[in-house]
Amino acid sequence: MCLATVFKQSDDSVIFKNVSRIDVDGDKVVLRDIMGDEKVIEGSILMVDLANSVVKLRCD
């Protein structure tokens, strides 16, 4: 199983860990972790690095 850590692009702070699913709904990015917890972030995906399980978002 490949789980990701999602970072905020502006300061490299961690937004969410163990992310198993990412959905995009307009200007919102919906993150779900392996436990089913969900976070909705207003922003956009800048980069996905599958080899290192890293996702970077542009958000405020």
The first five atom37 places (N, CA, C, CB, O) and aatype in JSON, in Angstrom:
{
  "aatype": [12, 4, 10, 0, 16, 19, 13, 11, 5, 15, 3, 3, 15, 19, 9, 13, 11, 2, 19, 15, 1, 9, 3, 19, 3, 7, 3, 11, 19, 19, 10, 1, 3, 9, 12, 7, 3, 6, 11, 19, 9, 6, 7, 15, 9, 10, 12, 19, 3, 10, 0, 2, 15, 19, 19, 11, 10, 1, 4, 3],
  "atom_mask": [
    [1, 1, 1, 1, 1],
    [1, 1, 1, 1, 1],
    [1, 1, 1, 1, 1],
    [1, 1, 1, 1, 1],
    [1, 1, 1, 1, 1],
    [1, 1, 1, 1, 1],
    [1, 1, 1, 1, 1],
    [1, 1, 1, 1, 1],
    [1, 1, 1, 1, 1],
    [1, 1, 1, 1, 1],
    [1, 1, 1, 1, 1],
    [1, 1, 1, 1, 1],
    [1, 1, 1, 1, 1],
    [1, 1, 1, 1, 1],
    [1, 1, 1, 1, 1],
    [1, 1, 1, 1, 1],
    [1, 1, 1, 1, 1],
    [1, 1, 1, 1, 1],
    [1, 1, 1, 1, 1],
    [1, 1, 1, 1, 1],
    [1, 1, 1, 1, 1],
    [1, 1, 1, 1, 1],
    [1, 1, 1, 1, 1],
    [1, 1, 1, 1, 1],
    [1, 1, 1, 1, 1],
    [1, 1, 1, 0, 1],
    [1, 1, 1, 1, 1],
    [1, 1, 1, 1, 1],
    [1, 1, 1, 1, 1],
    [1, 1, 1, 1, 1],
    [1, 1, 1, 1, 1],
    [1, 1, 1, 1, 1],
    [1, 1, 1, 1, 1],
    [1, 1, 1, 1, 1],
    [1, 1, 1, 1, 1],
    [1, 1, 1, 0, 1],
    [1, 1, 1, 1, 1],
    [1, 1, 1, 1, 1],
    [1, 1, 1, 1, 1],
    [1, 1, 1, 1, 1],
    [1, 1, 1, 1, 1],
    [1, 1, 1, 1, 1],
    [1, 1, 1, 0, 1],
    [1, 1, 1, 1, 1],
    [1, 1, 1, 1, 1],
    [1, 1, 1, 1, 1],
    [1, 1, 1, 1, 1],
    [1, 1, 1, 1, 1],
    [1, 1, 1, 1, 1],
    [1, 1, 1, 1, 1],
    [1, 1, 1, 1, 1],
    [1, 1, 1, 1, 1],
    [1, 1, 1, 1, 1],
    [1, 1, 1, 1, 1],
    [1, 1, 1, 1, 1],
    [1, 1, 1, 1, 1],
    [1, 1, 1, 1, 1],
    [1, 1, 1, 1, 1],
    [1, 1, 1, 1, 1],
    [1, 1, 1, 1, 1]
  ],
  "atom_positions": [
    [[0.84, -1.18, 0.0], [0.0, 0.0, 0.0], [0.89, 1.24, 0.0], [-0.96, 0.0, 1.22], [1.89, 1.3, 0.72]],
    [[0.52, 2.21, -0.8], [1.28, 3.44, -0.91], [0.51, 4.57, -0.24], [1.57, 3.79, -2.4], [-0.55, 4.96, -0.71]],
    [[1.04, 5.08, 0.86], [0.41, 6.18, 1.58], [1.27, 7.42, 1.43], [0.21, 5.82, 3.09], [2.49, 7.34, 1.33]],
    [[0.63, 8.58, 1.4], [1.35, 9.82, 1.16], [1.29, 10.75, 2.35], [0.79, 10.51, -0.07], [0.39, 10.67, 3.19]],
    [[2.27, 11.62, 2.41], [2.26, 12.76, 3.33], [2.04, 13.99, 2.47], [3.59, 12.86, 4.18], [2.72, 14.19, 1.46]],
    [[1.09, 14.83, 2.88], [0.75, 16.02, 2.12], [1.35, 17.24, 2.82], [-0.8, 16.17, 1.96], [1.15, 17.44, 4.02]],
    [[2.09, 18.05, 2.05], [2.77, 19.23, 2.57], [2.2, 20.49, 1.95], [4.28, 19.14, 2.3], [1.73, 20.49, 0.82]],
    [[2.25, 21.57, 2.73], [1.91, 22.9, 2.24], [3.13, 23.47, 1.53], [1.44, 23.84, 3.41], [4.22, 23.49, 2.1]],
    [[2.98, 23.91, 0.31], [4.09, 24.35, -0.52], [4.81, 25.56, 0.06], [3.6, 24.67, -1.9], [6.03, 25.65, -0.03]],
    [[4.09, 26.48, 0.65], [4.68, 27.75, 1.08], [5.72, 27.6, 2.18], [3.61, 28.68, 1.54], [6.72, 28.32, 2.19]],
    [[5.51, 26.67, 3.11], [6.46, 26.52, 4.22], [6.84, 25.07, 4.51], [5.87, 27.14, 5.47], [7.5, 24.79, 5.51]],
    [[6.43, 24.16, 3.66], [6.74, 22.72, 3.8], [6.17, 22.11, 5.09], [8.24, 22.51, 3.76], [6.67, 21.08, 5.55]],
    [[5.15, 22.73, 5.67], [4.54, 22.14, 6.86], [3.63, 20.98, 6.44], [3.73, 23.21, 7.65], [3.07, 20.97, 5.34]],
    [[3.51, 20.0, 7.34], [2.7, 18.82, 7.06], [1.22, 19.18, 7.26], [3.11, 17.63, 7.98], [0.83, 19.73, 8.29]],
    [[0.42, 18.86, 6.25], [-1.03, 19.08, 6.32], [-1.72, 17.81, 6.83], [-1.59, 19.49, 4.94], [-2.61, 17.87, 7.67]],
    [[-1.29, 16.64, 6.29], [-1.97, 15.38, 6.62], [-1.01, 14.23, 6.31], [-3.31, 15.22, 5.82], [-0.29, 14.27, 5.32]],
    [[-1.02, 13.21, 7.15], [-0.17, 12.03, 6.96], [-1.03, 10.81, 6.66], [0.71, 11.77, 8.21], [-2.23, 10.81, 6.91]],
    [[-0.4, 9.77, 6.13], [-1.05, 8.49, 5.83], [-2.25, 8.64, 4.91], [-1.48, 7.82, 7.12], [-3.27, 7.98, 5.09]],
    [[-2.12, 9.52, 3.93], [-3.21, 9.79, 2.98], [-3.29, 8.65, 1.97], [-3.0, 11.15, 2.26], [-2.31, 8.3, 1.32]],
    [[-4.49, 8.08, 1.87], [-4.7, 6.96, 0.95], [-5.53, 7.36, -0.27], [-5.38, 5.82, 1.67], [-5.55, 6.64, -1.27]],
    [[-6.21, 8.51, -0.19], [-7.04, 8.95, -1.31], [-7.06, 10.46, -1.38], [-8.47, 8.4, -1.18], [-7.14, 11.14, -0.36]],
    [[-6.98, 10.98, -2.62], [-7.07, 12.42, -2.86], [-8.09, 12.64, -3.98], [-5.67, 13.04, -3.23], [-7.97, 12.05, -5.05]],
    [[-9.07, 13.48, -3.71], [-10.06, 13.87, -4.71], [-9.98, 15.38, -4.9], [-11.5, 13.43, -4.29], [-9.71, 16.12, -3.96]],
    [[-10.22, 15.83, -6.13], [-10.24, 17.26, -6.42], [-11.66, 17.63, -6.82], [-9.22, 17.63, -7.55], [-12.26, 17.01, -7.7]],
    [[-12.19, 18.66, -6.15], [-13.55, 19.13, -6.42], [-13.46, 20.65, -6.63], [-14.54, 18.77, -5.24], [-13.58, 21.42, -5.68]],
    [[-13.27, 21.06, -7.87], [-13.11, 22.48, -8.17], [-11.84, 23.02, -7.55], [0.0, 0.0, 0.0], [-10.75, 22.56, -7.88]],
    [[-11.98, 24.0, -6.64], [-10.81, 24.58, -5.98], [-10.55, 23.95, -4.61], [-10.98, 26.07, -5.82], [-9.81, 24.51, -3.8]],
    [[-11.15, 22.8, -4.37], [-10.96, 22.1, -3.1], [-10.27, 20.75, -3.35], [-12.31, 21.89, -2.39], [-10.54, 20.06, -4.33]],
    [[-9.36, 20.4, -2.42], [-8.68, 19.11, -2.46], [-9.15, 18.34, -1.23], [-7.1, 19.27, -2.49], [-8.99, 18.81, -0.1]],
    [[-9.73, 17.17, -1.45], [-10.25, 16.35, -0.36], [-9.25, 15.24, -0.09], [-11.67, 15.76, -0.71], [-8.94, 14.43, -0.97]],
    [[-8.72, 15.21, 1.15], [-7.73, 14.22, 1.55], [-8.37, 13.25, 2.52], [-6.5, 14.91, 2.2], [-9.07, 13.65, 3.44]],
    [[-8.12, 11.94, 2.31], [-8.62, 10.91, 3.24], [-7.46, 10.05, 3.67], [-9.74, 10.05, 2.58], [-6.64, 9.64, 2.84]],
    [[-7.39, 9.76, 4.97], [-6.32, 8.89, 5.45], [-6.81, 7.46, 5.59], [-5.78, 9.41, 6.78], [-7.97, 7.15, 5.31]],
    [[-5.92, 6.58, 6.03], [-6.25, 5.15, 6.1], [-7.31, 4.84, 7.15], [-5.02, 4.35, 6.4], [-7.92, 3.77, 7.1]],
    [[-7.54, 5.75, 8.08], [-8.56, 5.55, 9.11], [-9.92, 6.11, 8.69], [-8.12, 6.19, 10.42], [-10.9, 5.97, 9.42]],
    [[-9.97, 6.75, 7.52], [-11.22, 7.31, 7.03], [-11.43, 8.76, 7.41], [0.0, 0.0, 0.0], [-12.44, 9.36, 7.03]],
    [[-10.49, 9.35, 8.17], [-10.59, 10.77, 8.5], [-10.4, 11.59, 7.22], [-9.55, 11.18, 9.59], [-9.68, 11.18, 6.31]],
    [[-11.03, 12.74, 7.17], [-11.04, 13.54, 5.95], [-10.72, 14.99, 6.27], [-12.4, 13.43, 5.24], [-11.16, 15.53, 7.28]],
    [[-9.95, 15.61, 5.38], [-9.69, 17.06, 5.45], [-9.98, 17.64, 4.09], [-8.21, 17.36, 5.89], [-9.64, 17.04, 3.06]],
    [[-10.61, 18.8, 4.07], [-10.87, 19.51, 2.83], [-10.04, 20.78, 2.85], [-12.41, 19.84, 2.65], [-10.15, 21.6, 3.77]],
    [[-9.2, 20.94, 1.85], [-8.28, 22.07, 1.76], [-8.63, 22.88, 0.51], [-6.8, 21.6, 1.72], [-8.8, 22.32, -0.57]],
    [[-8.74, 24.2, 0.67], [-8.94, 25.05, -0.5], [-7.57, 25.32, -1.11], [-9.67, 26.4, -0.13], [-6.71, 25.92, -0.47]],
    [[-7.38, 24.87, -2.33], [-6.09, 25.03, -2.99], [-5.99, 24.13, -4.2], [0.0, 0.0, 0.0], [-6.99, 23.73, -4.79]],
    [[-4.75, 23.8, -4.57], [-4.52, 22.96, -5.74], [-3.27, 22.1, -5.53], [-4.38, 23.82, -7.01], [-2.39, 22.44, -4.74]],
    [[-3.21, 21.0, -6.26], [-2.06, 20.11, -6.2], [-0.96, 20.68, -7.08], [-2.44, 18.67, -6.65], [-1.18, 20.98, -8.26]],
    [[0.23, 20.83, -6.52], [1.39, 21.32, -7.27], [2.25, 20.17, -7.77], [2.23, 22.24, -6.41], [2.76, 20.22, -8.89]],
    [[2.41, 19.12, -6.94], [3.33, 18.06, -7.26], [2.95, 16.8, -6.53], [4.76, 18.47, -6.93], [2.52, 16.83, -5.37]],
    [[3.11, 15.65, -7.22], [2.93, 14.34, -6.61], [4.18, 13.53, -6.92], [1.62, 13.61, -7.13], [4.51, 13.31, -8.08]],
    [[4.87, 13.07, -5.87], [6.06, 12.24, -6.0], [5.7, 10.86, -5.47], [7.29, 12.87, -5.24], [5.78, 10.62, -4.26]],
    [[5.33, 9.95, -6.35], [4.88, 8.63, -5.94], [6.01, 7.79, -5.37], [4.25, 7.9, -7.1], [5.79, 6.97, -4.48]],
    [[7.22, 7.98, -5.86], [8.36, 7.19, -5.38], [8.67, 7.5, -3.92], [9.59, 7.47, -6.23], [9.13, 6.62, -3.18]],
    [[8.43, 8.74, -3.49], [8.72, 9.15, -2.11], [7.48, 9.43, -1.29], [9.6, 10.37, -2.12], [7.58, 9.89, -0.15]],
    [[6.3, 9.16, -1.84], [5.02, 9.33, -1.14], [4.82, 10.75, -0.63], [4.92, 8.37, 0.01], [4.42, 10.96, 0.51]],
    [[5.09, 11.72, -1.51], [4.98, 13.14, -1.14], [4.01, 13.82, -2.09], [6.37, 13.84, -1.18], [4.04, 13.6, -3.31]],
    [[3.13, 14.65, -1.51], [2.22, 15.49, -2.3], [2.39, 16.92, -1.78], [0.7, 15.01, -2.19], [2.42, 17.13, -0.56]],
    [[2.51, 17.89, -2.67], [2.6, 19.3, -2.28], [1.38, 20.04, -2.8], [3.91, 19.95, -2.8], [1.0, 19.9, -3.96]],
    [[0.78, 20.85, -1.91], [-0.41, 21.64, -2.26], [-0.09, 23.11, -2.19], [-1.58, 21.3, -1.33], [0.7, 23.56, -1.35]],
    [[-0.72, 23.86, -3.07], [-0.72, 25.32, -2.97], [-2.0, 25.69, -2.24], [-0.64, 26.03, -4.39], [-3.1, 25.42, -2.73]],
    [[-1.88, 26.29, -1.08], [-3.07, 26.68, -0.3], [-2.72, 27.86, 0.59], [-3.6, 25.5, 0.56], [-1.55, 28.18, 0.77]],
    [[-3.75, 28.5, 1.14], [-3.54, 29.66, 2.01], [-3.38, 29.25, 3.45], [-4.68, 30.64, 1.88], [-3.19, 30.1, 4.32]]
  ]
}
